[in-house]
XYZ file of N, CA and C in Angstrom:
378
model
N -14.534 -10.621 8.754
C -14.347 -9.237 9.142
C -14.657 -8.313 7.991
N -15.431 -7.232 8.278
C -15.871 -6.321 7.301
C -14.775 -5.292 7.028
N -14.507 -5.044 5.775
C -13.476 -4.089 5.366
C -14.167 -2.693 5.278
N -13.697 -1.812 6.141
C -14.280 -0.480 6.220
C -13.565 0.592 5.410
N -12.587 0.136 4.693
C -11.763 1.144 3.928
C -12.500 1.833 2.879
N -12.252 3.112 2.662
C -12.878 3.891 1.628
C -12.166 3.748 0.259
N -10.945 3.384 0.259
C -10.172 3.261 -0.946
C -9.516 1.859 -1.012
N -9.390 1.308 -2.212
C -8.796 -0.007 -2.315
C -7.290 0.004 -1.974
N -6.854 -1.068 -1.351
C -5.396 -1.199 -1.007
C -4.687 -1.959 -2.032
N -3.483 -1.571 -2.280
C -2.612 -2.318 -3.177
C -1.437 -2.976 -2.370
N -1.249 -4.244 -2.576
C -0.170 -4.960 -1.935
C 1.166 -4.461 -2.537
N 2.129 -4.138 -1.818
C 3.399 -3.582 -2.305
C 4.539 -3.854 -1.328
N 5.710 -3.542 -1.711
C 6.869 -3.662 -0.848
C 7.699 -2.352 -1.063
N 7.330 -1.344 -0.375
C 8.048 -0.102 -0.413
C 8.801 0.142 0.841
N 9.699 1.174 0.843
C 10.438 1.474 2.037
C 9.864 2.771 2.674
N 9.734 2.725 3.998
C 9.355 3.916 4.770
C 10.489 4.266 5.685
N 10.668 5.564 5.872
C 11.715 6.113 6.729
C 11.089 7.028 7.769
N 11.488 6.840 9.035
C 11.129 7.712 10.115
C 12.284 8.653 10.418
N 12.053 9.904 10.709
C 13.120 10.861 10.973
C 14.074 10.366 12.057
N 15.406 10.501 11.798
C 16.378 10.089 12.798
C 16.700 8.644 12.830
N 16.049 7.858 12.026
C 16.289 6.428 11.960
C 16.845 6.078 10.625
N 17.947 5.345 10.624
C 18.661 5.023 9.352
C 18.044 3.853 8.598
N 17.572 2.843 9.293
C 17.068 1.649 8.579
C 15.621 1.853 8.166
N 15.274 1.498 6.958
C 13.914 1.611 6.488
C 13.003 0.556 7.066
N 11.741 0.833 7.060
C 10.657 -0.119 7.410
C 9.967 -0.524 6.136
N 9.293 -1.625 6.151
C 8.619 -2.168 4.937
C 7.168 -1.716 4.936
N 6.749 -1.118 3.828
C 5.307 -0.761 3.648
C 4.675 -1.951 2.914
N 3.709 -2.571 3.571
C 3.073 -3.758 2.966
C 1.914 -3.483 2.040
N 1.192 -2.358 2.280
C 0.116 -1.968 1.380
C -0.099 -0.500 1.439
N -0.709 0.029 0.346
C -0.877 1.481 0.218
C -2.290 1.720 -0.426
N -2.847 2.912 -0.160
C -3.996 3.396 -0.885
C -3.816 4.917 -1.036
N -4.814 5.562 -1.579
C -4.751 7.021 -1.733
C -4.685 7.628 -0.312
N -5.306 7.022 0.679
C -5.407 7.740 1.999
C -4.862 6.914 3.136
N -4.043 5.884 2.864
C -3.584 5.117 3.957
C -2.445 4.124 3.569
N -1.817 3.517 4.604
C -0.801 2.539 4.317
C -0.545 1.694 5.604
N 0.081 0.595 5.465
C 0.420 -0.279 6.612
C 1.921 -0.481 6.565
N 2.565 -0.076 7.714
C 4.029 -0.160 7.790
C 4.372 -1.322 8.737
N 5.149 -2.275 8.318
C 5.540 -3.398 9.171
C 6.620 -2.884 10.098
N 6.340 -3.043 11.434
C 7.242 -2.582 12.463
C 6.790 -3.089 13.851
N 7.728 -3.202 14.759
C 7.415 -3.528 16.155
C 7.171 -2.228 17.000
N 7.364 -1.062 16.387
C 7.163 0.193 17.103
C 5.712 0.224 17.663
N 5.561 0.752 18.806
C 4.247 0.864 19.483
C 3.922 2.331 19.601
N 3.644 3.015 18.456
C 3.244 4.395 18.493
C 1.753 4.455 18.882
N 1.397 5.345 19.793
C -0.011 5.397 20.286
C -1.014 5.611 19.180
N -2.184 5.044 19.302
C -3.270 5.248 18.432
C -3.698 6.727 18.429
N -4.040 7.289 17.305
C -4.480 8.722 17.096
C -3.273 9.619 17.124
N -2.029 9.188 17.203
C -0.882 10.036 17.183
C -0.534 10.461 15.754
N -0.264 11.710 15.581
C 0.149 12.264 14.297
C 1.628 11.950 14.142
N 2.032 11.408 12.985
C 3.414 11.051 12.761
C 3.859 11.560 11.380
N 5.151 11.734 11.234
C 5.755 12.103 9.955
C 6.644 10.952 9.497
N 6.564 10.603 8.273
C 7.445 9.622 7.673
C 7.552 9.865 6.205
N 8.499 9.138 5.524
C 8.715 9.296 4.130
C 8.588 7.968 3.450
N 7.934 7.852 2.299
C 7.829 6.609 1.587
C 8.640 6.774 0.281
N 9.494 5.847 0.019
C 10.305 5.813 -1.207
C 9.565 5.093 -2.309
N 9.278 5.761 -3.391
C 8.707 5.171 -4.613
C 9.858 4.883 -5.542
N 10.002 3.551 -5.903
C 11.149 3.219 -6.766
C 11.115 3.953 -8.104
N 12.305 4.339 -8.521
C 12.497 5.113 -9.778
C 11.763 6.460 -9.818
N 11.252 6.900 -8.694
C 10.561 8.212 -8.624
C 11.240 9.117 -7.571
N 11.178 8.725 -6.317
C 11.692 9.556 -5.263
C 10.988 9.301 -3.949
N 11.245 10.120 -2.949
C 10.760 10.030 -1.608
C 9.567 11.010 -1.405
N 8.479 10.517 -0.846
C 7.301 11.308 -0.650
C 7.155 11.565 0.842
N 7.170 12.818 1.332
C 6.955 13.195 2.725
C 5.439 13.094 3.052
N 5.165 12.368 4.140
C 3.756 12.132 4.485
C 3.518 12.372 5.996
N 2.392 12.974 6.305
C 1.907 13.088 7.679
C 0.675 12.169 7.771
N 0.647 11.353 8.803
C -0.461 10.464 9.000
C -0.745 10.274 10.483
N -1.995 9.630 10.713
C -2.407 9.334 12.029
C -2.485 7.779 12.201
N -1.874 7.310 13.295
C -1.891 5.914 13.565
C -3.351 5.557 13.891
N -3.902 4.635 13.137
C -5.285 4.239 13.261
C -5.406 2.895 14.036
N -4.461 2.007 13.731
C -4.451 0.690 14.428
C -3.041 0.059 14.451
N -2.856 -0.857 15.319
C -1.637 -1.640 15.354
C -1.890 -2.948 14.575
N -0.902 -3.625 14.150
C -1.035 -4.898 13.474
C -1.413 -5.964 14.465
N -1.257 -7.191 14.014
C -1.533 -8.351 14.864
C -0.179 -8.944 15.401
N -0.206 -9.902 16.341
C 1.006 -10.509 16.771
C 1.696 -11.229 15.601
N 0.909 -11.747 14.681
C 1.457 -12.457 13.459
C 2.043 -11.444 12.489
N 1.466 -10.233 12.386
C 1.919 -9.222 11.448
C 1.896 -7.854 12.157
N 2.942 -7.607 12.988
C 3.005 -6.320 13.721
C 3.191 -5.154 12.703
N 2.597 -4.013 13.159
C 2.781 -2.883 12.300
C 1.870 -1.719 12.685
N 1.860 -0.738 11.824
C 1.067 0.455 12.025
C 0.173 0.659 10.787
N -1.103 0.759 11.080
C -2.108 1.136 10.079
C -2.232 2.644 10.151
N -1.948 3.293 9.032
C -1.867 4.807 9.096
C -2.860 5.437 8.118
N -3.582 6.376 8.551
C -4.456 7.160 7.700
C -3.639 8.440 7.282
N -3.453 8.636 6.022
C -2.742 9.754 5.507
C -3.598 10.980 5.670
N -3.024 12.013 6.374
C -3.788 13.277 6.500
C -3.231 14.429 5.760
N -1.902 14.306 5.363
C -1.366 15.407 4.578
C -0.128 14.959 3.800
N -0.144 15.359 2.508
C 1.052 15.200 1.630
C 1.251 16.512 1.002
N 2.503 16.976 0.933
C 2.782 18.213 0.271
C 2.024 18.323 -1.064
N 1.378 19.525 -1.297
C 0.530 19.654 -2.479
C 1.185 19.273 -3.784
N 2.514 19.579 -3.949
C 3.233 19.186 -5.145
C 3.512 17.678 -5.232
N 3.650 17.039 -4.044
C 3.916 15.642 -4.054
C 2.622 14.764 -4.075
N 1.502 15.360 -3.678
C 0.262 14.633 -3.658
C -0.111 14.076 -5.081
N 0.196 14.891 -6.073
C -0.059 14.442 -7.467
C 0.776 13.256 -7.797
N 2.060 13.241 -7.353
C 2.933 12.123 -7.596
C 2.400 10.911 -6.905
N 2.011 11.032 -5.607
C 1.450 9.939 -4.872
C 0.164 9.354 -5.566
N -0.702 10.243 -5.954
C -1.911 9.787 -6.629
C -1.624 9.029 -7.898
N -0.701 9.516 -8.740
C -0.319 8.836 -9.946
C 0.280 7.479 -9.653
N 1.090 7.385 -8.572
C 1.677 6.088 -8.218
C 0.552 5.096 -7.812
N -0.381 5.528 -6.973
C -1.420 4.630 -6.561
C -2.275 4.268 -7.724
N -2.609 5.188 -8.621
C -3.360 4.813 -9.859
C -2.669 3.769 -10.657
N -1.328 3.906 -10.819
C -0.544 2.952 -11.539
C -0.646 1.554 -10.863
N -0.537 1.506 -9.561
C -0.657 0.184 -8.800
C -2.013 -0.419 -9.064
N -3.059 0.431 -9.072
C -4.435 -0.095 -9.253
C -4.542 -0.682 -10.690
N -3.914 -0.028 -11.685
C -3.908 -0.610 -13.036
C -3.185 -1.892 -13.108
N -2.063 -1.983 -12.366
C -1.335 -3.255 -12.290
C -2.210 -4.373 -11.702
N -2.975 -4.086 -10.668
C -3.868 -5.036 -10.059
C -4.900 -5.427 -11.111
N -5.441 -4.505 -11.880
C -6.397 -4.894 -12.891
C -5.771 -5.750 -13.948
N -4.581 -5.490 -14.336
C -3.808 -6.285 -15.327
C -3.632 -7.687 -14.817
N -3.260 -7.869 -13.553
C -3.090 -9.171 -12.969
C -4.411 -9.906 -12.984
N -5.500 -9.246 -12.650
C -6.825 -9.893 -12.649
C -7.215 -10.310 -14.028
N -6.994 -9.407 -15.037
C -7.304 -9.741 -16.485
C -6.484 -10.942 -16.953
N -5.226 -10.953 -16.537
C -4.366 -12.033 -16.956
C -4.817 -13.380 -16.367
N -5.172 -13.369 -15.079
C -5.658 -14.586 -14.449
C -6.928 -15.046 -15.161
N -7.826 -14.140 -15.389
C -9.042 -14.459 -16.080
C -8.776 -15.068 -17.474
N -7.866 -14.410 -18.176
C -7.531 -14.945 -19.542
C -6.981 -16.373 -19.456
N -6.115 -16.613 -18.461
C -5.578 -17.958 -18.322
C -6.704 -18.932 -18.020
N -7.618 -18.529 -17.133
C -8.762 -19.411 -16.845
C -9.599 -19.701 -18.087
N -9.901 -18.701 -18.846
C -10.659 -18.858 -20.045
C -9.899 -19.695 -21.070
N -8.612 -19.500 -21.164
C -7.793 -20.350 -22.083
C -7.835 -21.782 -21.691
N -7.779 -22.061 -20.378
C -7.858 -23.425 -19.915
C -9.242 -24.017 -20.161
N -10.274 -23.222 -20.106
C -11.627 -23.744 -20.444
C -11.697 -24.125 -21.870
N -11.151 -23.287 -22.776
C -11.157 -23.528 -24.201
C -10.419 -24.839 -24.515
N -9.259 -25.005 -23.869
C -8.455 -26.198 -24.079
C -9.199 -27.457 -23.668
N -9.848 -27.338 -22.559
C -10.641 -28.507 -21.982
C -11.780 -28.844 -22.883
N -12.491 -27.843 -23.445
C -13.652 -28.107 -24.315
C -13.211 -28.664 -25.649
N -12.045 -28.245 -26.128
C -11.538 -28.768 -27.358
C -11.096 -30.214 -27.239
N -10.662 -30.669 -26.122
C -10.265 -32.030 -25.878
C -11.475 -32.961 -25.731
N -12.595 -32.416 -25.417
C -13.771 -33.254 -25.246
C -14.393 -33.738 -26.520
């Protein structure tokens, strides 16, 4: 399957809140312009929705988004394209996503370093 996303996604475990509902939903991934919320809700495609995402140690970000797709039977949820974040909070959201992308790079560099370290150990044993 071809990935048509414009922005890279970061795997995460955040909380999303819908107005009038007490229990949070789990956000499985995020990007600058989208997210996927795990839920059995069947909100119609192309519907504009409001929700809030809680960023740990930072606060809650109010977001307007459009439902772009539903998940699969194995992973039900809502794929949402973010269409508006309050201008003051947009900077906060962008910093958070940038930090997650740096963490992804750090994980990749760590994995590569371990692989290189293993190669050195194997060549020294030969």
